[in-house]
CSV table of C-alpha atoms in Angstrom, one decimal:
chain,number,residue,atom,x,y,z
A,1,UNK,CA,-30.8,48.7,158.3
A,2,UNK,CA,-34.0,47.2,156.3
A,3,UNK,CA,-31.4,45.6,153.8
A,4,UNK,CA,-29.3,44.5,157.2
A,5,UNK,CA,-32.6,42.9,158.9
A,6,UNK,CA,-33.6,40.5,155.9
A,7,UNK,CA,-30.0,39.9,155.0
A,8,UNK,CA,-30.4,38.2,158.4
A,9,UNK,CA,-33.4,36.5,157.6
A,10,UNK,CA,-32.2,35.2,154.4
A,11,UNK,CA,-28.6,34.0,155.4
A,12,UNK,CA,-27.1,36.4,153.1
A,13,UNK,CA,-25.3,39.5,153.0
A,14,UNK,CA,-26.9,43.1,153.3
A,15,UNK,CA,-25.5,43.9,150.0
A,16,UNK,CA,-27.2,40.6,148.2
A,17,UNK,CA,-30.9,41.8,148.8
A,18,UNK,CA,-32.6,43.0,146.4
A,19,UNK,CA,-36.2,45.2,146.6
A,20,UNK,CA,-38.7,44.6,143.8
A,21,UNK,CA,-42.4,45.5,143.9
A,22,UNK,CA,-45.5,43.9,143.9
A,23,UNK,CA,-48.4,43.7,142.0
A,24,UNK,CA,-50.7,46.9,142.9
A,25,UNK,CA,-54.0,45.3,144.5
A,26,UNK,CA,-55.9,48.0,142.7
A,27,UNK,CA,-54.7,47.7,139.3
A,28,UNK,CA,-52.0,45.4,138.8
A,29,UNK,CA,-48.9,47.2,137.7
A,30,UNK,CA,-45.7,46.8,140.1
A,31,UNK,CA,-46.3,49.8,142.6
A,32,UNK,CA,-47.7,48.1,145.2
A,33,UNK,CA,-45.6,46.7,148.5
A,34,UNK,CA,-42.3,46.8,148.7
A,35,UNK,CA,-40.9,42.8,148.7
A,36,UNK,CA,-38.0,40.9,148.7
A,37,UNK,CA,-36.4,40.2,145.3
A,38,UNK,CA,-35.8,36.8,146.6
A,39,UNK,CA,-38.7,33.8,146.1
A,40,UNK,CA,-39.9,32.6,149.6
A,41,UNK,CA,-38.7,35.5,151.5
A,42,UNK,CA,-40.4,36.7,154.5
A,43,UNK,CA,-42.5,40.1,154.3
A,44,UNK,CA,-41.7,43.1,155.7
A,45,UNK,CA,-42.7,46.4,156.3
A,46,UNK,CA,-41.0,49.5,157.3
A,47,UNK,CA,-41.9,53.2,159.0
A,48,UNK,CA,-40.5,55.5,160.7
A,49,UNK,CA,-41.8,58.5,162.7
A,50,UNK,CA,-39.7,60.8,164.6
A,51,UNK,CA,-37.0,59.1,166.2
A,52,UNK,CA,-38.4,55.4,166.0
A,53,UNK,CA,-38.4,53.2,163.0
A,54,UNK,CA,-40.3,49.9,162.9
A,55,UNK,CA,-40.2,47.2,161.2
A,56,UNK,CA,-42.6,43.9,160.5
A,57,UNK,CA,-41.3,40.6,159.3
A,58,UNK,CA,-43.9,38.0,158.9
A,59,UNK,CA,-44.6,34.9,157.1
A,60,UNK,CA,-47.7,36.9,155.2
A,61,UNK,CA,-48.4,40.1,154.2
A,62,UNK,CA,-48.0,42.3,157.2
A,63,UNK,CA,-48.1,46.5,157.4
A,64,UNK,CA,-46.7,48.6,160.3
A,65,UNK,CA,-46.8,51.9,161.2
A,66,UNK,CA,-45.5,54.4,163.6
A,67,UNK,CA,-46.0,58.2,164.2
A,68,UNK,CA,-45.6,60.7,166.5
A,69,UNK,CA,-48.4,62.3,169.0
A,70,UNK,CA,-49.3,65.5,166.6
A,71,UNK,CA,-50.9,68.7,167.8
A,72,UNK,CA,-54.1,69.1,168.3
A,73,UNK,CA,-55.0,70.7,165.3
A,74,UNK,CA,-54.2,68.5,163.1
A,75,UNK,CA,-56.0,65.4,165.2
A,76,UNK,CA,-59.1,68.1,163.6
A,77,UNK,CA,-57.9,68.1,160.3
A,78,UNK,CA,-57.0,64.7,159.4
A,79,UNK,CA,-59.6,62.5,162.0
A,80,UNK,CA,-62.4,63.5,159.2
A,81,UNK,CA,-60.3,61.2,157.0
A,82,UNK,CA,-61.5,58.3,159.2
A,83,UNK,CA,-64.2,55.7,159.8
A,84,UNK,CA,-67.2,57.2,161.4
A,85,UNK,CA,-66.7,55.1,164.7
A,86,UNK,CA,-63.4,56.1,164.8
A,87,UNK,CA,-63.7,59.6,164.9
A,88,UNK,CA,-66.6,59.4,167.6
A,89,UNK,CA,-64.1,57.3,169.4
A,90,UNK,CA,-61.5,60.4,169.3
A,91,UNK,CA,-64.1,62.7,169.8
A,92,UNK,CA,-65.1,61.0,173.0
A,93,UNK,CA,-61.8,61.4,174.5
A,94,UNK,CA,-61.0,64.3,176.7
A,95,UNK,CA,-59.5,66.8,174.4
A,96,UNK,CA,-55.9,65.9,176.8
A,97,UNK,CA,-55.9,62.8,175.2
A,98,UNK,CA,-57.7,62.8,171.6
A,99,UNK,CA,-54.0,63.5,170.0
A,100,UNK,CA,-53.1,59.9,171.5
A,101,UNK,CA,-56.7,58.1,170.8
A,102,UNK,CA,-56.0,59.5,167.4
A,103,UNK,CA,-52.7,58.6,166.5
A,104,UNK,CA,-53.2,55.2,167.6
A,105,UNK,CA,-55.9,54.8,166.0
A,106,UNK,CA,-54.3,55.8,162.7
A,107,UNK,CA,-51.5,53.8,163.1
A,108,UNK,CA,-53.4,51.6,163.5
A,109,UNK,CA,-55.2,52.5,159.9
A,110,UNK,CA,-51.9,53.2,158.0
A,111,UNK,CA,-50.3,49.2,158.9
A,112,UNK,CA,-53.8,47.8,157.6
A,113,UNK,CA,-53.8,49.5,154.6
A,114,UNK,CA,-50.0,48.9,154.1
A,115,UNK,CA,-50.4,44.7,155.1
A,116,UNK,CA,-53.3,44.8,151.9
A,117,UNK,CA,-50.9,46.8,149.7
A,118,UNK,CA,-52.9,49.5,148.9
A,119,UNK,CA,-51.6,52.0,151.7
A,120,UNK,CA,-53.5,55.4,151.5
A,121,UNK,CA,-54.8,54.8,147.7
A,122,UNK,CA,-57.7,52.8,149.6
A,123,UNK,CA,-59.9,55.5,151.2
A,124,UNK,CA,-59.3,55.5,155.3
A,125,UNK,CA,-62.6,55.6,156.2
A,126,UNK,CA,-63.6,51.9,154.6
A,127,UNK,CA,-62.1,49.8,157.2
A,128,UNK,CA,-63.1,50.4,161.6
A,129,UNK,CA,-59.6,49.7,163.1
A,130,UNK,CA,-61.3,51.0,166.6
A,131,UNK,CA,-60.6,50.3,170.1
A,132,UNK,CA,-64.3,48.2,169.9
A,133,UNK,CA,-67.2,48.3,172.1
A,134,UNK,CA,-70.6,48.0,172.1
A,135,UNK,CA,-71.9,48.9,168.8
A,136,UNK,CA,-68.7,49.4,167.0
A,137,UNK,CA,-68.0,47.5,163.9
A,138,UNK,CA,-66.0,44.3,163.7
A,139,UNK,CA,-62.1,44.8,162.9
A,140,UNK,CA,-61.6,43.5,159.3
A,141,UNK,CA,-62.1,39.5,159.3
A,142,UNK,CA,-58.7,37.6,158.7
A,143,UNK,CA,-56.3,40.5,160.0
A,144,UNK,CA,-54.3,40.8,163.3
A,145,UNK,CA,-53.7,44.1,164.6
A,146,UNK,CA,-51.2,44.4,167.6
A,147,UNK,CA,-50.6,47.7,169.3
A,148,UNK,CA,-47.0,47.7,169.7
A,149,UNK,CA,-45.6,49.7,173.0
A,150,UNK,CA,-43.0,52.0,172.1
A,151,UNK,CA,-43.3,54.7,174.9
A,152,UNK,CA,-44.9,58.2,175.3
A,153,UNK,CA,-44.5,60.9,172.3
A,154,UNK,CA,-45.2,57.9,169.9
A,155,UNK,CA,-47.8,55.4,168.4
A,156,UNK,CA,-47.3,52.6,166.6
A,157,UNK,CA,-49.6,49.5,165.4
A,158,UNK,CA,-48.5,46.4,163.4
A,159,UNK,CA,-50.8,43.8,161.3
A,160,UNK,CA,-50.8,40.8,159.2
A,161,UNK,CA,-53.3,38.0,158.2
A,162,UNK,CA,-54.2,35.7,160.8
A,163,UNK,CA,-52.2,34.8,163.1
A,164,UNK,CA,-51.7,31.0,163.4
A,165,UNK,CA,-48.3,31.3,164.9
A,166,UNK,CA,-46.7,33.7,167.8
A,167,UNK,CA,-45.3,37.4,167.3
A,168,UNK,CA,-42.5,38.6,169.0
A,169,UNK,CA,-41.8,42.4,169.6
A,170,UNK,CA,-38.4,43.1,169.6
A,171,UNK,CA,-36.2,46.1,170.0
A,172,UNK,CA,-32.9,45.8,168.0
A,173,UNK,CA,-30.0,47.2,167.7
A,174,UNK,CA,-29.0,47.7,164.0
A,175,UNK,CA,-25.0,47.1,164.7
A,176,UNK,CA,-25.9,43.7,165.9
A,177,UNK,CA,-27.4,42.9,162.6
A,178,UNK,CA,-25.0,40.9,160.9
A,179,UNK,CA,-25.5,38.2,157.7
């Protein structure tokens, strides 16, 4: 579908595009984001969570992500991974809803750190990717982070630099992709 979508893009066929990978942002060897082989191709990011898969297409770096609403339990387990605002945030919550505020607050978390390239080898409590408020941290300067509605039983999040131009959010239909 990925290869499908930026066939599309690029006014070739599926079959012609080619994946490389980019420079780590850490340390410089090619295992950071995935990329087009292609010079002046579009980024693109892909996830998939359950039964939904997303995918980003932008004119600069840009991460999504999507996941399903976990159990309870583990919103305990992995929320200590996050910023200190953000697990007040969840904690705040009626337990009901904390599996929600979580998840879409990590989805939230996962596209940032997959638009820098890094994904989860940057620690996920650095960067406050909150729902804001008085006293809460600024979102990171120069990013765009878009909730992206996809229904109940799922969370996703989508971000890229600044925004200078529109966004669409689309839903396709992968046998309608065709280059």
């Amino acid at each position: 579908m990925l290869r499908r979508l930026m066939g599309a893009y690029l006014n070739v066929p599926a079959g012609e595009v080619e994946f490389t990978r980019e420079p780590c942002p850490g340390c410089g060897e090619p295992h950071g984001r995935p990329a087009v082989a292609s010079a002046g191709a579009p980024h693109f990011s892909l996830s998939h969570g359950g039964d939904l898969t997303l995918i980003g297409v932008a004119a600069a770096p840009v991460g999504v992500d999507t996941e399903q609403v976990p159990a309870a339990h583990t919103v305990g387990e992995v929320s200590a991974a996050l910023h200190p605002a953000e697990r007040r945030e969840i904690m705040a919550a009626p337990a009901v809803r904390r599996p929600a505020v979580f998840t879409r607050l990590w989805v939230r978390k996962e596209a940032y750190l997959k638009g820098l390239g890094t994904g989860l080898g940057r620690s996920p409590d650095l960067d406050y990717l909150g729902n804001g408020g008085p006293g809460t941290p600024a979102w990171p300067a120069g990013w765009t982070i878009v909730d992206v509605p996809v229904g109940t039983g799922h969370a996703a999040a989508a971000v890229r630099g600044e925004l200078h131009s529109r966004y669409d959010v689309r839903r396709l239909d992968p046998r309608g992709l065709t280059a």
